[in-house]
């Protein structure tokens, strides 16, 4: 059975299954059945029919999990196959395209399967993540590069064990490099998503991110022509500054305030909301951030005044408007008296 056929039959099988697919599903089924009962069940031995149903349900769960592990192994077999050599003559190019399609299908199925945390762990044990990092993040085909990054992101979400493994095999520097310089826009976006899954709420990931100058990658991402990359870069910056206020000094010292204000001067975009949120983080209880925002060369006060005027009455822009007001009050309301106090 090819991987493509596995993808097609997977959804059909899930519709025909009678029983839940994991232990959590069995427990939920039991809760639902209990809550639906009109009266407490009598305290009597389980009937033979009930025992048989339970055995079948548990057997189906185990079988389902085994089937998924087999699907993971089939996908890895496809991804491990040697690629067609150009010297093989006529038809080699067509066969190579077919094999790339099959590899892409394998990645898509793996990403779907690994939304289940057990499957993500199994993929790690079977060597699938190491294969993705070592071979496919640098593959010549962009469709395989971004699918590898997407798989890494799927597996790393809320999985400290998988995150630690990915950090140990050098996934983060490769993902940051793809985010920063890959020629294909989708690869850059998916790579940044995978970086986010390795860095957010992960202390070891954050330290590796800092050592690799990750904030500079985010700064360049916000200045790119890729709208999705700009948005995700600004959102990750805001998230990191909110979760790790101790990083304000690092970010401000690299000129982030000036860069963020220059981004705000580009044609207005929804991602400016995250940029303004990051600026608000940089001035909260951090005088150097306030001083940078007040620099006359930035003209930030006038920019905020104009932006507030433009956003008035637009319900969809309320949060951005709130950030503008907060930033204006914090930096420019009673500026003279606050400057005197800071100078002391």
XYZ file of C-alpha atoms in Angstrom:
344
model
C 0.000 0.000 0.000
C 1.419 3.390 -0.953
C 1.510 6.334 1.428
C -0.977 8.215 -0.755
C -3.511 5.404 -0.415
C -2.927 5.323 3.326
C -3.776 9.048 3.444
C -6.973 8.456 1.452
C -8.165 5.473 3.483
C -7.283 6.936 6.855
C -10.261 9.303 6.971
C -12.605 6.562 5.634
C -11.507 4.152 8.356
C -11.955 6.789 11.064
C -15.589 7.299 10.002
C -16.352 3.572 10.149
C -14.711 2.864 13.488
C -17.107 1.961 16.197
C -14.843 2.527 19.163
C -12.735 5.385 20.519
C -9.138 5.594 19.338
C -7.340 5.992 22.658
C -7.734 5.567 26.392
C -8.907 9.135 26.787
C -11.699 8.357 24.346
C -12.768 5.300 26.342
C -12.853 7.337 29.543
C -14.871 10.061 27.846
C -17.277 7.446 26.514
C -17.718 6.089 30.032
C -18.372 9.590 31.404
C -20.900 10.309 28.660
C -22.663 7.022 29.257
C -22.773 7.665 32.984
C -24.142 11.182 32.636
C -26.815 9.970 30.219
C -28.176 7.388 32.634
C -31.443 8.367 34.310
C -30.730 6.429 37.478
C -27.661 4.998 39.247
C -26.584 1.651 37.834
C -27.381 -1.254 40.153
C -24.424 -2.725 42.004
C -24.260 -6.051 40.210
C -21.598 -8.023 38.325
C -20.809 -6.934 34.778
C -22.772 -8.917 32.234
C -21.010 -11.142 29.724
C -22.181 -8.905 26.877
C -20.729 -5.879 28.613
C -17.431 -7.665 29.248
C -17.248 -8.688 25.597
C -17.937 -5.132 24.447
C -15.215 -3.768 26.722
C -12.691 -6.363 25.530
C -13.484 -5.539 21.914
C -13.186 -1.810 22.588
C -9.793 -2.178 24.251
C -8.632 -4.514 21.501
C -9.696 -1.998 18.875
C -7.740 0.748 20.656
C -4.576 -1.352 20.782
C -5.030 -2.365 17.168
C -5.568 1.261 16.172
C -2.364 2.329 17.902
C -0.433 -0.526 16.274
C -1.852 0.481 12.882
C -0.642 4.040 13.393
C 2.859 2.878 14.319
C 2.885 0.768 11.152
C 1.837 3.806 9.124
C 4.697 5.794 10.682
C 7.123 3.022 9.716
C 5.791 2.965 6.138
C 6.232 6.724 5.862
C 9.790 6.500 7.162
C 10.547 3.748 4.658
C 9.466 6.119 1.880
C 11.564 8.970 3.291
C 14.634 6.756 3.701
C 14.633 5.503 0.106
C 17.560 6.538 -2.030
C 16.643 9.218 -4.556
C 16.781 8.687 -8.311
C 20.211 9.380 -9.779
C 20.392 11.628 -12.837
C 22.585 9.033 -14.576
C 19.781 6.468 -14.713
C 18.758 7.699 -18.154
C 15.363 8.231 -19.767
C 12.455 8.652 -17.374
C 14.644 9.450 -14.376
C 13.235 12.962 -14.035
C 9.641 11.694 -14.115
C 10.410 9.014 -11.534
C 12.077 11.624 -9.324
C 8.934 13.798 -9.450
C 6.778 10.804 -8.500
C 9.074 9.998 -5.591
C 9.008 13.596 -4.384
C 5.196 13.513 -4.474
C 5.247 10.329 -2.431
C 7.645 11.880 0.080
C 5.421 14.928 0.418
C 2.445 12.651 1.086
C 4.485 10.802 3.703
C 5.270 14.067 5.509
C 1.634 15.151 5.410
C 0.471 11.871 6.917
C 3.184 11.996 9.591
C 2.184 15.539 10.561
C -1.408 14.405 10.929
C -0.489 11.321 12.951
C 1.896 13.247 15.215
C -0.796 15.566 16.464
C -1.167 12.601 18.829
C 1.593 12.962 21.439
C 2.209 9.204 21.608
C 2.830 9.095 17.879
C 5.215 12.058 18.101
C 7.210 10.179 20.706
C 7.193 7.025 18.570
C 8.451 8.996 15.568
C 11.300 10.337 17.692
C 12.248 6.833 18.890
C 12.135 5.504 15.314
C 14.575 8.185 14.133
C 12.101 10.196 12.077
C 12.963 13.557 13.604
C 16.686 13.080 13.116
C 16.022 12.151 9.479
C 13.914 15.296 9.024
C 16.619 17.536 10.492
C 19.658 15.950 8.882
C 18.257 15.331 5.386
C 15.059 17.173 4.654
C 15.532 20.637 6.173
C 18.286 21.080 3.577
C 16.566 19.230 0.727
C 16.703 20.802 -2.733
C 12.892 20.612 -3.036
C 11.173 23.435 -1.126
C 8.015 21.339 -0.717
C 10.001 18.806 1.297
C 11.837 21.478 3.310
C 8.679 23.150 4.543
C 6.910 19.872 5.209
C 9.856 18.715 7.310
C 9.674 21.954 9.301
C 5.932 21.517 9.728
C 6.423 17.966 11.035
C 9.020 19.193 13.534
C 6.565 21.833 14.748
C 3.751 19.269 15.097
C 5.939 17.001 17.203
C 7.499 19.726 19.366
C 4.282 21.349 20.574
C 3.916 20.868 24.338
C 6.358 17.943 24.316
C 9.453 18.728 26.458
C 11.014 15.334 25.703
C 10.746 15.902 21.955
C 11.872 19.527 22.283
C 15.003 18.456 24.185
C 15.760 15.835 21.531
C 15.377 18.325 18.680
C 17.627 20.841 20.429
C 20.245 18.140 21.030
C 20.421 17.215 17.326
C 20.855 20.814 16.172
C 17.396 21.566 14.810
C 17.196 25.181 15.994
C 20.185 26.678 14.087
C 18.978 25.056 10.860
C 15.428 26.338 11.404
C 16.654 29.864 12.148
C 18.794 29.809 9.011
C 15.788 28.755 6.920
C 13.673 31.474 8.549
C 16.306 34.070 7.755
C 17.377 33.225 4.239
C 15.420 30.482 2.473
C 14.334 31.633 -1.018
C 10.869 30.076 -0.655
C 8.368 32.063 1.487
C 6.468 29.026 2.778
C 9.689 27.432 4.009
C 10.526 30.589 5.969
C 7.089 30.722 7.591
C 7.015 27.033 8.541
C 10.588 27.173 9.853
C 9.710 30.118 12.108
C 6.666 28.216 13.360
C 8.924 25.298 14.276
C 11.348 27.695 16.015
C 8.448 29.055 18.036
C 7.483 25.533 19.140
C 11.060 24.960 20.356
C 11.482 28.303 22.132
C 8.204 29.328 23.736
C 7.793 28.054 27.307
C 11.086 26.189 26.925
C 14.031 27.577 28.880
C 16.708 25.514 27.116
C 15.234 26.513 23.773
C 15.208 30.188 24.748
C 18.862 30.082 25.785
C 19.810 28.440 22.491
C 17.724 31.050 20.652
C 19.611 33.861 22.426
C 23.001 32.282 21.711
C 22.082 32.112 18.010
C 21.023 35.791 17.931
C 17.431 34.808 17.342
C 16.055 38.283 18.081
C 17.952 39.609 15.054
C 16.252 36.941 12.935
C 12.870 38.183 14.192
C 13.866 41.775 13.465
C 14.726 40.900 9.867
C 11.565 38.836 9.575
C 9.453 41.881 10.480
C 11.205 43.820 7.721
C 10.650 41.192 5.010
C 8.141 41.405 2.165
C 6.411 38.229 3.356
C 3.256 39.270 5.232
C 2.902 35.985 7.093
C 6.546 36.043 8.132
C 6.226 39.644 9.359
C 3.160 38.739 11.393
C 4.633 35.601 12.950
C 7.946 37.330 13.717
C 6.201 40.204 15.501
C 3.910 37.829 17.377
C 6.815 35.676 18.594
C 8.739 38.776 19.696
C 5.709 39.994 21.657
C 5.229 36.576 23.231
C 8.874 36.267 24.284
C 8.997 39.765 25.774
C 5.758 39.119 27.669
C 6.991 35.783 29.038
C 10.597 36.900 29.623
C 10.714 40.576 30.621
C 14.320 40.050 31.716
C 15.228 40.073 28.008
C 14.245 43.737 27.561
C 17.789 44.973 28.078
C 19.148 42.571 25.459
C 16.534 43.605 22.924
C 16.767 47.362 23.552
C 20.575 47.307 23.421
C 20.457 45.922 19.878
C 18.358 48.867 18.664
C 15.009 47.091 18.610
C 13.002 50.218 19.532
C 14.314 52.092 16.510
C 13.678 49.094 14.244
C 10.120 48.621 15.504
C 9.275 52.289 14.967
C 10.641 52.069 11.412
C 8.373 49.053 10.849
C 5.389 51.124 12.042
C 6.169 53.642 9.298
C 5.606 51.038 6.580
C 2.106 50.867 5.010
C -0.377 49.968 7.719
C -0.915 46.253 8.302
C -2.693 44.142 10.968
C 0.666 42.896 12.242
C 1.430 46.424 13.487
C -0.715 45.508 16.479
C 1.976 43.022 17.605
C 4.721 45.578 16.909
C 3.001 48.133 19.140
C 2.480 45.459 21.792
C 6.215 44.720 21.753
C 7.008 48.426 22.145
C 4.638 48.594 25.106
C 6.541 45.690 26.695
C 9.852 47.500 26.169
C 8.723 50.633 28.042
C 7.004 48.923 30.973
C 9.208 49.423 34.054
C 12.223 49.914 31.804
C 13.460 53.540 31.607
C 15.920 52.912 28.761
C 13.071 51.752 26.569
C 11.154 54.932 27.373
C 14.181 57.100 26.581
C 14.677 55.360 23.240
C 11.014 55.920 22.325
C 11.343 59.621 23.177
C 14.266 60.193 20.833
C 13.277 63.203 18.662
C 14.771 61.543 15.592
C 12.091 58.811 15.744
C 9.119 61.179 15.739
C 7.143 58.524 17.590
C 4.806 60.932 19.418
C 3.503 62.386 16.170
C 3.269 58.941 14.599
C 1.160 57.684 17.523
C -1.074 60.743 17.371
C -1.757 60.134 13.675
C -2.297 56.412 14.174
C -4.762 57.001 17.024
C -6.718 59.381 14.818
C -6.828 56.839 11.983
C -7.972 53.984 14.240
C -10.731 55.827 16.072
C -14.131 54.194 15.597
C -12.757 50.981 14.060
C -13.892 48.102 16.256
C -11.592 45.608 14.546
C -8.584 47.773 15.526
C -9.467 48.295 19.174
C -6.496 46.375 20.573
C -4.049 48.225 18.336
C -5.652 51.498 19.424
C -5.258 50.498 23.080
C -1.543 49.791 22.528
C -1.125 53.232 20.876
C -2.777 54.954 23.831
C -0.718 53.020 26.364
C 2.521 53.798 24.573
C 1.669 57.496 24.192
C 0.728 57.899 27.851
C 3.760 55.969 29.083
C 6.285 57.816 26.939
C 4.909 61.299 26.378
C 2.331 62.177 29.044
C 4.008 64.543 31.508
C 7.321 63.971 29.732
C 9.166 66.956 31.220
C 8.515 66.043 34.850
C 9.334 62.383 34.228
C 12.620 63.317 32.503
C 13.564 65.392 35.546
C 12.823 62.449 37.811
C 14.909 60.077 35.659
C 17.837 62.474 35.572
C 17.952 62.423 39.318
